[in-house]
């Protein structure tokens, strides 16, 4: 039964960019309990929150907030078909460990592994590779409880799957997800420090030359880093102790302190960034289990906006972002990141129908990020960008209709599965659902 009452604490997401005041909360432990919860909520509104790691308000509600934290198990491993089925509330780090014990791995992961599986596929979470699409595109089947409280199974033979894979919580409560997996593998990642111009010269072919590639630029400096990851049958040297040190000391204390300094004294940011860039002055090599090498140490709390622009606009987007920083006086105390995602057919995927570079504008300066993100969004829009749904961006139903050829089909699907709008919130209304 949901916990009710006017005095429930305010709920805030990880990044501190969105909050809400739910009137009740629920944490069902089974699909039957999810069905009962939905049936009991008829006429109201319900929203599931996963790990609350989206910066957008997609998981916020002032009605009933649901967590599937108790539905966090592996349901089935099918090695022959290369598939794993898990409950929607399972955290990605737990799935990575479970897969490793089976000698399996996801072909691609994003930068962190704290999200829930249902939450990360709901927003199109991606890594960086032109060979592996975003994680929503790796969904082979999905089970959800619709707005009537009925269990709906959508598998690979169902024409609704491209709509349901990335659904932003608008279709129902996702109780089970089946993902593609493959045999476990080791990745060798090499990091090369270069100048900004050398990075621009490398950018057009960077992601075509290797399986995993990404680029970081330190705003206010001429320094960039190129990351190239390849599979190799070599002995891993990755140290979980070093990763823990990076998370808790380097990021948790030193980097956090620098972000605080920059936020308090924005005029110091260029010098602080130059200092940080210097610490990345020599090449580095990491060898280890794929999910460990492809993720990064958990960064300190910060804000993010990210846009997917067509791959051939990558250099224009990066150069444009640098020009904004240099000419408009934004003070940016976090890296700018470029990652690569191949085209897919998921209706609401930012990579729908085109290969993209997902360029992230980050900030550890909450008071100063609105102007930076606004200018960055205008640049991305001018290059036919679409926003990452889990990050900060303003958009209207008209934008969504213009960006997504299948937006109408997605709205129709949402209305057919949720005729009373039980799963609506401010975010889905801006989607036009
Ligand atoms: C430090 C950090 C690093 C990140 N790195 C990356 C990255 O590398 N690549 C990338 O693409 N993104 C990245 N993200 C963004 C993140 O992956 C997405 O925002 C993701 O959706 C968060 O998952 P979550 O479980 O926290 O979901 P939430 O943010 O809680 O929810 C996301 C959406 O899913 C819905 N939802 C959640 N569970 C269910 C369910 N069971 N049924 C129906 N709907 C549900 C919610 O209602 C909401 O609409 C990062 C975020 C952080 C904080």
Tab-separated table of C-alpha atoms and ligand atoms in Angstrom:
chain	number	residue	atom	x	y	z
A	1	UNK	CA	0.000	0.000	0.000
A	2	UNK	CA	1.262	3.513	-0.733
A	3	UNK	CA	2.458	5.633	2.179
A	4	UNK	CA	0.207	8.699	2.263
A	5	UNK	CA	0.323	12.039	4.001
A	6	UNK	CA	0.805	15.754	3.509
A	7	UNK	CA	4.174	15.718	5.286
A	8	UNK	CA	6.145	13.518	2.915
A	9	UNK	CA	9.634	14.928	2.408
A	10	UNK	CA	10.405	16.772	-0.808
A	11	UNK	CA	12.067	14.526	-3.345
A	12	UNK	CA	15.124	15.807	-5.261
A	13	UNK	CA	17.059	14.154	-8.069
A	14	UNK	CA	20.783	13.283	-7.893
A	15	UNK	CA	21.903	16.438	-9.676
A	16	UNK	CA	19.733	18.791	-7.611
A	17	UNK	CA	18.149	20.151	-10.803
A	18	UNK	CA	14.554	18.956	-10.222
A	19	UNK	CA	12.396	18.238	-7.210
A	20	UNK	CA	8.805	17.432	-6.360
A	21	UNK	CA	6.450	16.974	-3.414
A	22	UNK	CA	4.732	13.601	-3.817
A	23	UNK	CA	1.559	13.081	-1.810
A	24	UNK	CA	2.249	9.373	-1.502
A	25	UNK	CA	5.007	6.860	-2.128
A	26	UNK	CA	4.999	3.166	-2.914
A	27	UNK	CA	7.592	0.429	-3.316
A	28	UNK	CA	5.837	-2.661	-4.704
A	29	UNK	CA	7.676	-5.967	-4.409
A	30	UNK	CA	6.063	-7.888	-7.267
A	31	UNK	CA	4.249	-7.447	-10.568
A	32	UNK	CA	0.938	-8.294	-8.826
A	33	UNK	CA	1.560	-5.482	-6.349
A	34	UNK	CA	2.310	-3.102	-9.233
A	35	UNK	CA	-1.011	-4.065	-10.869
A	36	UNK	CA	-2.876	-3.515	-7.598
A	37	UNK	CA	-1.141	-0.167	-7.092
A	38	UNK	CA	-2.135	1.044	-10.562
A	39	UNK	CA	-5.723	-0.135	-10.208
A	40	UNK	CA	-5.957	1.576	-6.831
A	41	UNK	CA	-4.614	4.821	-8.273
A	42	UNK	CA	-7.316	5.129	-10.978
A	43	UNK	CA	-8.199	8.776	-11.520
A	44	UNK	CA	-4.881	9.968	-10.049
A	45	UNK	CA	-1.308	10.156	-11.256
A	46	UNK	CA	1.625	7.783	-10.732
A	47	UNK	CA	5.298	8.121	-11.667
A	48	UNK	CA	8.157	5.678	-11.215
A	49	UNK	CA	11.549	6.979	-10.204
A	50	UNK	CA	14.552	4.752	-10.888
A	51	UNK	CA	17.905	5.931	-9.570
A	52	UNK	CA	16.857	9.625	-9.907
A	53	UNK	CA	19.962	10.138	-12.037
A	54	UNK	CA	18.175	12.135	-14.723
A	55	UNK	CA	18.731	15.874	-14.583
A	56	UNK	CA	15.450	16.514	-16.380
A	57	UNK	CA	12.190	16.375	-14.431
A	58	UNK	CA	11.090	13.195	-16.255
A	59	UNK	CA	10.731	11.235	-12.993
A	60	UNK	CA	9.090	13.996	-10.928
A	61	UNK	CA	5.484	14.039	-9.702
A	62	UNK	CA	3.414	15.775	-7.053
A	63	UNK	CA	1.163	12.690	-6.881
A	64	UNK	CA	2.265	9.080	-6.205
A	65	UNK	CA	5.988	8.400	-6.568
A	66	UNK	CA	6.839	4.725	-7.051
A	67	UNK	CA	10.168	2.977	-6.590
A	68	UNK	CA	10.901	-0.526	-7.902
A	69	UNK	CA	13.935	-0.852	-5.630
A	70	UNK	CA	12.503	-4.129	-4.283
A	71	UNK	CA	12.162	-5.501	-7.836
A	72	UNK	CA	15.852	-5.832	-8.542
A	73	UNK	CA	16.579	-9.415	-9.561
A	74	UNK	CA	17.845	-11.248	-12.614
A	75	UNK	CA	14.844	-13.198	-13.931
A	76	UNK	CA	16.501	-15.283	-16.665
A	77	UNK	CA	19.841	-15.686	-18.422
A	78	UNK	CA	19.675	-17.167	-21.924
A	79	UNK	CA	23.271	-17.688	-23.053
A	80	UNK	CA	22.250	-19.326	-26.302
A	81	UNK	CA	20.235	-16.323	-27.477
A	82	UNK	CA	22.568	-13.835	-25.799
A	83	UNK	CA	19.818	-12.316	-23.680
A	84	UNK	CA	19.220	-11.488	-20.037
A	85	UNK	CA	15.862	-10.601	-18.476
A	86	UNK	CA	15.887	-8.503	-15.316
A	87	UNK	CA	13.385	-6.715	-13.124
A	88	UNK	CA	13.028	-3.016	-13.885
A	89	UNK	CA	14.417	-1.808	-10.548
A	90	UNK	CA	17.758	-3.620	-10.884
A	91	UNK	CA	20.764	-1.275	-10.762
A	92	UNK	CA	23.178	-1.467	-13.659
A	93	UNK	CA	26.184	-2.158	-11.392
A	94	UNK	CA	24.361	-5.184	-9.958
A	95	UNK	CA	23.539	-6.383	-13.466
A	96	UNK	CA	27.168	-5.946	-14.568
A	97	UNK	CA	28.337	-8.083	-11.635
A	98	UNK	CA	25.669	-10.737	-12.260
A	99	UNK	CA	26.634	-10.907	-15.937
A	100	UNK	CA	30.343	-11.162	-15.093
A	101	UNK	CA	29.717	-14.213	-12.928
A	102	UNK	CA	27.980	-15.812	-15.937
A	103	UNK	CA	30.880	-14.881	-18.259
A	104	UNK	CA	28.691	-12.298	-20.015
A	105	UNK	CA	28.635	-8.516	-20.516
A	106	UNK	CA	26.608	-5.753	-22.101
A	107	UNK	CA	28.245	-4.702	-25.394
A	108	UNK	CA	28.205	-1.053	-24.264
A	109	UNK	CA	27.640	0.934	-21.065
A	110	UNK	CA	27.420	4.628	-20.202
A	111	UNK	CA	29.776	6.514	-17.899
A	112	UNK	CA	28.306	5.269	-14.628
A	113	UNK	CA	26.402	2.199	-13.461
A	114	UNK	CA	24.169	3.551	-10.684
A	115	UNK	CA	21.017	3.830	-12.801
A	116	UNK	CA	18.214	1.278	-12.821
A	117	UNK	CA	17.758	-0.797	-15.965
A	118	UNK	CA	14.188	0.469	-16.571
A	119	UNK	CA	15.284	4.063	-15.940
A	120	UNK	CA	18.268	4.008	-18.242
A	121	UNK	CA	16.462	2.464	-21.192
A	122	UNK	CA	13.550	4.868	-20.639
A	123	UNK	CA	15.766	7.841	-21.557
A	124	UNK	CA	18.090	6.449	-24.234
A	125	UNK	CA	21.208	6.152	-22.077
A	126	UNK	CA	24.225	5.594	-24.302
A	127	UNK	CA	27.949	4.926	-24.217
A	128	UNK	CA	30.316	5.909	-27.001
A	129	UNK	CA	30.815	3.698	-30.034
A	130	UNK	CA	29.701	3.759	-33.635
A	131	UNK	CA	29.343	-0.007	-33.432
A	132	UNK	CA	26.879	-0.208	-30.541
A	133	UNK	CA	23.603	1.705	-30.400
A	134	UNK	CA	22.224	3.233	-27.224
A	135	UNK	CA	21.023	0.880	-24.494
A	136	UNK	CA	17.340	1.335	-25.393
A	137	UNK	CA	18.132	-0.199	-28.782
A	138	UNK	CA	19.516	-3.272	-26.984
A	139	UNK	CA	16.081	-4.053	-25.511
A	140	UNK	CA	14.671	-7.260	-27.010
A	141	UNK	CA	11.485	-7.359	-24.923
A	142	UNK	CA	9.774	-5.324	-22.268
A	143	UNK	CA	6.990	-6.090	-19.796
A	144	UNK	CA	4.959	-3.261	-18.355
A	145	UNK	CA	1.855	-2.652	-16.300
A	146	UNK	CA	-0.331	-0.288	-18.312
A	147	UNK	CA	-2.672	2.464	-17.127
A	148	UNK	CA	-5.494	-0.038	-16.586
A	149	UNK	CA	-3.351	-2.172	-14.292
A	150	UNK	CA	-2.916	-4.923	-16.905
A	151	UNK	CA	0.384	-6.687	-17.680
A	152	UNK	CA	1.496	-6.034	-21.281
A	153	UNK	CA	4.333	-8.030	-22.861
A	154	UNK	CA	6.014	-6.432	-25.861
A	155	UNK	CA	8.587	-8.602	-27.612
A	156	UNK	CA	10.673	-8.457	-30.776
A	157	UNK	CA	7.704	-9.573	-32.922
A	158	UNK	CA	5.537	-6.735	-31.653
A	159	UNK	CA	5.425	-3.607	-33.838
A	160	UNK	CA	5.198	-1.520	-30.642
A	161	UNK	CA	8.704	-2.456	-29.429
A	162	UNK	CA	10.488	0.487	-31.166
A	163	UNK	CA	8.036	2.775	-29.333
A	164	UNK	CA	8.244	1.011	-25.967
A	165	UNK	CA	12.033	0.671	-25.726
A	166	UNK	CA	12.518	4.346	-24.917
A	167	UNK	CA	9.256	5.445	-23.334
A	168	UNK	CA	10.122	8.123	-20.766
A	169	UNK	CA	7.742	6.535	-18.259
A	170	UNK	CA	4.764	7.427	-20.456
A	171	UNK	CA	3.458	3.957	-21.309
A	172	UNK	CA	3.365	2.181	-17.974
A	173	UNK	CA	5.439	0.776	-15.145
A	174	UNK	CA	8.203	-1.364	-16.638
A	175	UNK	CA	8.570	-4.472	-14.516
A	176	UNK	CA	10.900	-6.543	-16.731
A	177	UNK	CA	13.431	-5.775	-19.448
A	178	UNK	CA	15.236	-8.232	-21.752
A	179	UNK	CA	18.586	-6.964	-22.995
A	180	UNK	CA	21.102	-8.285	-25.522
A	181	UNK	CA	24.348	-9.508	-23.959
A	182	UNK	CA	27.500	-11.141	-25.262
A	183	UNK	CA	30.448	-13.121	-23.907
A	184	UNK	CA	32.503	-11.114	-21.397
A	185	UNK	CA	35.450	-9.212	-22.871
A	186	UNK	CA	38.440	-7.135	-21.848
A	187	UNK	CA	38.943	-3.558	-23.082
A	188	UNK	CA	42.230	-1.700	-23.455
A	189	UNK	CA	41.556	2.037	-23.301
A	190	UNK	CA	44.247	4.544	-24.232
A	191	UNK	CA	43.974	8.216	-23.376
A	192	UNK	CA	45.957	10.668	-25.503
A	193	UNK	CA	46.299	14.345	-24.477
A	194	UNK	CA	46.218	16.620	-27.556
A	195	UNK	CA	45.610	20.238	-28.483
A	196	UNK	CA	42.079	21.358	-29.369
A	197	UNK	CA	43.068	21.647	-33.060
A	198	UNK	CA	44.550	18.144	-33.076
A	199	UNK	CA	41.298	16.901	-31.526
A	200	UNK	CA	39.279	18.609	-34.285
A	201	UNK	CA	41.516	16.996	-36.904
A	202	UNK	CA	41.020	13.566	-35.293
A	203	UNK	CA	37.276	13.927	-34.685
A	204	UNK	CA	35.894	12.897	-38.118
A	205	UNK	CA	37.610	9.493	-38.018
A	206	UNK	CA	38.081	8.961	-34.267
A	207	UNK	CA	35.053	6.737	-33.779
A	208	UNK	CA	35.456	4.910	-37.077
A	209	UNK	CA	38.991	3.729	-36.233
A	210	UNK	CA	38.197	1.944	-32.976
A	211	UNK	CA	35.241	0.251	-31.282
A	212	UNK	CA	35.004	2.685	-28.354
A	213	UNK	CA	36.064	6.341	-28.618
A	214	UNK	CA	35.257	9.654	-26.955
A	215	UNK	CA	36.667	13.141	-26.626
A	216	UNK	CA	36.928	15.547	-23.689
A	217	UNK	CA	37.790	19.234	-23.969
A	218	UNK	CA	38.729	21.394	-20.961
A	219	UNK	CA	36.896	24.725	-21.543
A	220	UNK	CA	39.085	27.870	-21.329
A	221	UNK	CA	42.121	25.801	-22.343
A	222	UNK	CA	43.695	24.401	-25.498
A	223	UNK	CA	43.779	20.890	-24.025
A	224	UNK	CA	41.669	17.933	-25.095
A	225	UNK	CA	41.815	14.204	-24.447
A	226	UNK	CA	41.114	11.460	-26.961
A	227	UNK	CA	40.037	8.084	-25.591
A	228	UNK	CA	40.330	4.981	-27.766
A	229	UNK	CA	39.152	1.581	-26.514
A	230	UNK	CA	39.737	-1.779	-28.167
A	231	UNK	CA	38.953	-5.357	-27.202
A	232	UNK	CA	42.050	-7.418	-26.473
A	233	UNK	CA	42.823	-10.773	-25.000
A	234	UNK	CA	45.263	-9.478	-22.375
A	235	UNK	CA	45.552	-9.690	-18.614
A	236	UNK	CA	43.498	-6.952	-16.884
A	237	UNK	CA	45.339	-4.498	-14.664
A	238	UNK	CA	42.269	-2.476	-13.646
A	239	UNK	CA	42.222	-1.861	-9.917
A	240	UNK	CA	38.932	-1.471	-8.067
A	241	UNK	CA	40.922	0.085	-5.200
A	242	UNK	CA	42.195	2.844	-7.546
A	243	UNK	CA	38.663	3.373	-8.873
A	244	UNK	CA	37.406	3.704	-5.330
A	245	UNK	CA	40.232	6.172	-4.544
A	246	UNK	CA	39.330	8.189	-7.657
A	247	UNK	CA	35.672	8.247	-6.691
A	248	UNK	CA	36.055	9.095	-3.014
A	249	UNK	CA	39.258	11.144	-2.886
A	250	UNK	CA	40.133	12.549	-6.340
A	251	UNK	CA	36.524	13.283	-7.368
A	252	UNK	CA	34.840	13.294	-3.969
A	253	UNK	CA	37.279	15.654	-2.256
A	254	UNK	CA	39.735	17.337	-4.669
A	255	UNK	CA	37.546	17.815	-7.755
A	256	UNK	CA	34.533	18.650	-5.590
A	257	UNK	CA	36.597	21.307	-3.834
A	258	UNK	CA	37.731	22.777	-7.158
A	259	UNK	CA	34.141	22.924	-8.406
A	260	UNK	CA	33.151	24.726	-5.206
A	261	UNK	CA	36.018	27.204	-5.635
A	262	UNK	CA	35.027	27.879	-9.233
A	263	UNK	CA	31.376	28.344	-8.299
A	264	UNK	CA	32.336	30.837	-5.575
A	265	UNK	CA	34.981	32.660	-7.641
A	266	UNK	CA	33.974	32.214	-11.322
A	267	UNK	CA	36.866	34.384	-12.507
A	268	UNK	CA	39.255	31.663	-11.225
A	269	UNK	CA	37.712	28.986	-13.455
A	270	UNK	CA	40.072	29.356	-16.465
A	271	UNK	CA	43.122	28.979	-14.188
A	272	UNK	CA	41.546	26.066	-12.309
A	273	UNK	CA	40.741	24.318	-15.609
A	274	UNK	CA	44.311	24.806	-16.833
A	275	UNK	CA	45.563	23.201	-13.617
A	276	UNK	CA	43.213	20.228	-14.002
A	277	UNK	CA	44.169	19.841	-17.695
A	278	UNK	CA	47.855	19.734	-16.691
A	279	UNK	CA	47.222	16.748	-14.425
A	280	UNK	CA	46.057	14.906	-17.549
A	281	UNK	CA	49.274	15.844	-19.369
A	282	UNK	CA	50.583	12.375	-20.206
A	283	UNK	CA	49.056	9.388	-21.994
A	284	UNK	CA	47.360	6.729	-19.870
A	285	UNK	CA	46.319	3.139	-20.486
A	286	UNK	CA	43.676	1.124	-18.634
A	287	UNK	CA	43.058	-2.579	-19.191
A	288	UNK	CA	40.145	-4.385	-17.626
A	289	UNK	CA	36.657	-5.849	-17.670
A	290	UNK	CA	34.625	-3.948	-20.267
A	291	UNK	CA	32.122	-2.330	-17.908
A	292	UNK	CA	34.887	-1.254	-15.504
A	293	UNK	CA	37.026	0.380	-18.187
A	294	UNK	CA	34.155	2.009	-20.075
A	295	UNK	CA	32.695	3.645	-16.960
A	296	UNK	CA	34.392	6.466	-15.032
A	297	UNK	CA	34.804	7.199	-11.339
A	298	UNK	CA	31.582	8.726	-9.995
A	299	UNK	CA	31.884	12.494	-10.448
A	300	UNK	CA	30.833	15.030	-7.803
A	301	UNK	CA	27.304	16.427	-7.979
A	302	UNK	CA	26.987	18.689	-11.008
A	303	UNK	CA	24.582	19.704	-13.780
A	304	UNK	CA	24.355	18.457	-17.362
A	305	UNK	CA	22.772	19.340	-20.659
A	306	UNK	CA	23.466	17.181	-23.712
A	307	UNK	CA	22.401	17.295	-27.337
A	308	UNK	CA	22.665	14.750	-30.150
A	309	UNK	CA	23.673	16.388	-33.430
A	310	UNK	CA	24.262	14.604	-36.750
A	311	UNK	CA	27.722	13.056	-36.865
A	312	UNK	CA	28.886	15.245	-39.732
A	313	UNK	CA	28.174	18.337	-37.582
A	314	UNK	CA	30.557	17.137	-34.831
A	315	UNK	CA	33.374	19.570	-35.584
A	316	UNK	CA	30.941	22.508	-36.033
A	317	UNK	CA	29.355	21.689	-32.661
A	318	UNK	CA	32.683	21.505	-30.810
A	319	UNK	CA	34.099	24.611	-32.459
A	320	UNK	CA	30.824	26.449	-31.844
A	321	UNK	CA	30.871	25.492	-28.160
A	322	UNK	CA	34.437	26.759	-27.816
A	323	UNK	CA	33.445	30.018	-29.487
A	324	UNK	CA	30.542	30.438	-27.037
A	325	UNK	CA	32.879	30.019	-24.079
A	326	UNK	CA	35.464	32.408	-25.490
A	327	UNK	CA	33.139	35.080	-26.834
A	328	UNK	CA	30.146	35.107	-24.477
A	329	UNK	CA	32.002	34.981	-21.177
A	330	UNK	CA	30.488	31.738	-19.826
A	331	UNK	CA	32.548	30.309	-16.989
A	332	UNK	CA	32.563	26.527	-17.406
A	333	UNK	CA	34.290	24.501	-14.697
A	334	UNK	CA	33.677	21.019	-16.141
A	335	UNK	CA	34.763	19.184	-19.292
A	336	UNK	CA	32.803	19.221	-22.520
A	337	UNK	CA	32.369	15.679	-23.805
A	338	UNK	CA	31.713	14.255	-27.280
A	339	UNK	CA	30.447	10.687	-27.628
A	340	UNK	CA	29.271	8.709	-30.626
A	341	UNK	CA	26.036	6.768	-31.132
A	342	UNK	CA	24.922	5.008	-34.312
A	343	UNK	CA	21.531	5.419	-35.893
A	344	UNK	CA	18.582	3.331	-34.648
A	345	UNK	CA	14.856	2.890	-35.257
A	346	UNK	CA	13.637	3.589	-31.704
A	347	UNK	CA	10.837	6.119	-32.171
A	348	UNK	CA	11.912	8.596	-29.483
A	349	UNK	CA	15.686	7.995	-29.643
A	350	UNK	CA	17.876	11.054	-30.224
A	351	UNK	CA	19.738	8.801	-32.696
A	352	UNK	CA	16.544	7.902	-34.609
A	353	UNK	CA	17.450	7.649	-38.286
A	354	UNK	CA	20.948	9.133	-38.096
A	355	UNK	CA	24.408	8.578	-36.622
A	356	UNK	CA	25.022	11.227	-33.981
A	357	UNK	CA	27.629	12.786	-31.775
A	358	UNK	CA	26.179	13.388	-28.323
A	359	UNK	CA	27.855	16.495	-26.981
A	360	UNK	CA	27.559	17.121	-23.253
A	361	UNK	CA	27.844	20.536	-21.611
A	362	UNK	CA	28.459	20.041	-17.920
A	363	UNK	CA	28.755	22.482	-15.028
A	364	UNK	CA	29.655	22.414	-11.365
A	365	UNK	CA	28.430	25.983	-11.066
A	366	UNK	CA	24.656	25.685	-10.498
A	367	UNK	CA	24.190	29.464	-10.339
A	368	UNK	CA	25.932	30.009	-13.681
A	369	UNK	CA	24.823	27.071	-15.796
A	370	UNK	CA	21.480	28.355	-17.141
A	371	UNK	CA	23.040	30.876	-19.538
A	372	UNK	CA	25.706	28.360	-20.639
A	373	UNK	CA	23.155	25.586	-21.235
A	374	UNK	CA	20.834	28.043	-23.043
A	375	UNK	CA	23.552	29.193	-25.453
A	376	UNK	CA	24.697	25.593	-25.942
A	377	UNK	CA	21.114	24.485	-26.716
A	378	UNK	CA	20.678	27.267	-29.280
A	379	UNK	CA	23.879	26.122	-31.000
A	380	UNK	CA	22.738	22.481	-30.997
A	381	UNK	CA	19.294	23.418	-32.334
A	382	UNK	CA	20.957	25.317	-35.195
A	383	UNK	CA	22.743	22.049	-36.111
A	384	UNK	CA	19.552	19.939	-36.021
A	385	UNK	CA	20.204	18.686	-32.512
A	386	UNK	CA	17.815	16.702	-30.338
A	387	UNK	CA	18.203	16.813	-26.528
A	388	UNK	CA	19.174	13.899	-24.294
A	389	UNK	CA	15.890	13.253	-22.452
A	390	UNK	CA	17.603	12.628	-19.130
A	391	UNK	CA	19.478	15.919	-19.117
A	392	UNK	CA	18.526	19.582	-18.908
A	393	UNK	CA	16.806	21.086	-21.952
A	394	UNK	CA	13.744	23.132	-22.779
A	395	UNK	CA	11.401	21.914	-25.502
A	396	UNK	CA	7.750	22.042	-26.546
A	397	UNK	CA	5.390	19.511	-28.154
A	398	UNK	CA	5.973	21.352	-31.464
A	399	UNK	CA	9.749	20.776	-31.164
A	400	UNK	CA	9.154	17.099	-30.468
A	401	UNK	CA	6.836	16.789	-33.484
A	402	UNK	CA	9.459	18.439	-35.702
A	403	UNK	CA	12.396	16.404	-34.363
A	404	UNK	CA	10.747	12.971	-34.323
A	405	UNK	CA	8.940	11.539	-37.383
A	406	UNK	CA	7.330	8.926	-35.105
A	407	UNK	CA	6.237	11.340	-32.351
A	408	UNK	CA	2.585	10.957	-33.389
A	409	UNK	CA	2.841	7.157	-33.263
A	410	UNK	CA	4.421	7.411	-29.792
A	411	UNK	CA	1.597	9.653	-28.541
A	412	UNK	CA	-1.000	7.230	-29.949
A	413	UNK	CA	0.777	4.326	-28.227
A	414	UNK	CA	0.819	6.227	-24.920
A	415	UNK	CA	-2.882	7.002	-25.228
A	416	UNK	CA	-3.749	3.403	-26.069
A	417	UNK	CA	-1.810	2.018	-23.075
A	418	UNK	CA	-2.658	4.840	-20.694
A	419	UNK	CA	-6.032	6.257	-21.787
A	420	UNK	CA	-6.633	8.159	-18.524
A	421	UNK	CA	-3.177	9.743	-18.400
A	422	UNK	CA	-2.204	8.025	-15.136
A	423	UNK	CA	1.513	8.245	-16.011
A	424	UNK	CA	1.509	11.875	-17.116
A	425	UNK	CA	3.643	14.559	-15.514
A	426	UNK	CA	4.964	17.959	-16.593
A	427	UNK	CA	7.668	16.289	-18.683
A	428	UNK	CA	5.307	14.039	-20.673
A	429	UNK	CA	3.024	17.035	-21.238
A	430	UNK	CA	5.963	18.863	-22.849
A	431	UNK	CA	6.452	15.763	-25.010
A	432	UNK	CA	2.866	16.236	-26.121
A	433	UNK	CA	1.690	12.976	-24.548
B	1	LIG	C1	26.782	10.969	-13.021
B	1	LIG	C2	25.867	10.597	-14.168
B	1	LIG	C3	26.416	10.068	-15.326
B	1	LIG	C4	25.595	9.760	-16.405
B	1	LIG	N1	26.148	9.212	-17.515
B	1	LIG	C5	25.396	8.981	-18.599
B	1	LIG	C6	25.958	8.416	-19.780
B	1	LIG	O1	27.137	8.075	-19.821
B	1	LIG	N2	25.172	8.277	-20.866
B	1	LIG	C7	23.854	8.644	-20.856
B	1	LIG	O2	23.196	8.530	-21.885
B	1	LIG	N3	23.279	9.122	-19.733
B	1	LIG	C8	24.005	9.281	-18.622
B	1	LIG	N4	23.426	9.750	-17.460
B	1	LIG	C9	21.972	9.951	-17.466
B	1	LIG	C10	21.234	8.705	-16.954
B	1	LIG	O3	21.753	7.521	-17.497
B	1	LIG	C11	19.760	8.744	-17.364
B	1	LIG	O4	19.194	9.956	-17.010
B	1	LIG	C12	18.964	7.564	-16.778
B	1	LIG	O5	17.637	7.654	-17.216
B	1	LIG	C13	18.951	7.532	-15.278
B	1	LIG	O6	18.412	6.295	-14.853
B	1	LIG	P1	17.606	6.242	-13.481
B	1	LIG	O7	17.421	4.824	-13.108
B	1	LIG	O8	18.232	7.119	-12.496
B	1	LIG	O9	16.180	6.800	-13.950
B	1	LIG	P2	15.380	8.071	-13.420
B	1	LIG	O10	16.183	9.283	-13.700
B	1	LIG	O11	14.915	7.850	-12.053
B	1	LIG	O12	14.118	8.015	-14.412
B	1	LIG	C14	14.285	8.224	-15.794
B	1	LIG	C15	12.931	8.009	-16.496
B	1	LIG	O13	12.605	6.630	-16.457
B	1	LIG	C16	11.327	6.451	-15.896
B	1	LIG	N5	11.347	5.180	-15.192
B	1	LIG	C17	12.252	4.742	-14.288
B	1	LIG	N6	11.938	3.500	-13.896
B	1	LIG	C18	10.821	3.152	-14.569
B	1	LIG	C19	9.993	1.997	-14.604
B	1	LIG	N7	10.271	0.921	-13.861
B	1	LIG	N8	8.904	1.996	-15.397
B	1	LIG	C20	8.605	3.077	-16.163
B	1	LIG	N9	9.340	4.195	-16.176
B	1	LIG	C21	10.436	4.224	-15.394
B	1	LIG	C22	11.117	7.641	-14.982
B	1	LIG	O14	9.767	7.887	-14.722
B	1	LIG	C23	11.763	8.732	-15.826
B	1	LIG	O15	10.857	9.165	-16.811
B	1	LIG	C24	24.184	10.006	-16.335
B	1	LIG	C25	23.642	10.508	-15.161
B	1	LIG	C26	24.476	10.796	-14.072
B	1	LIG	C27	23.868	11.356	-12.815
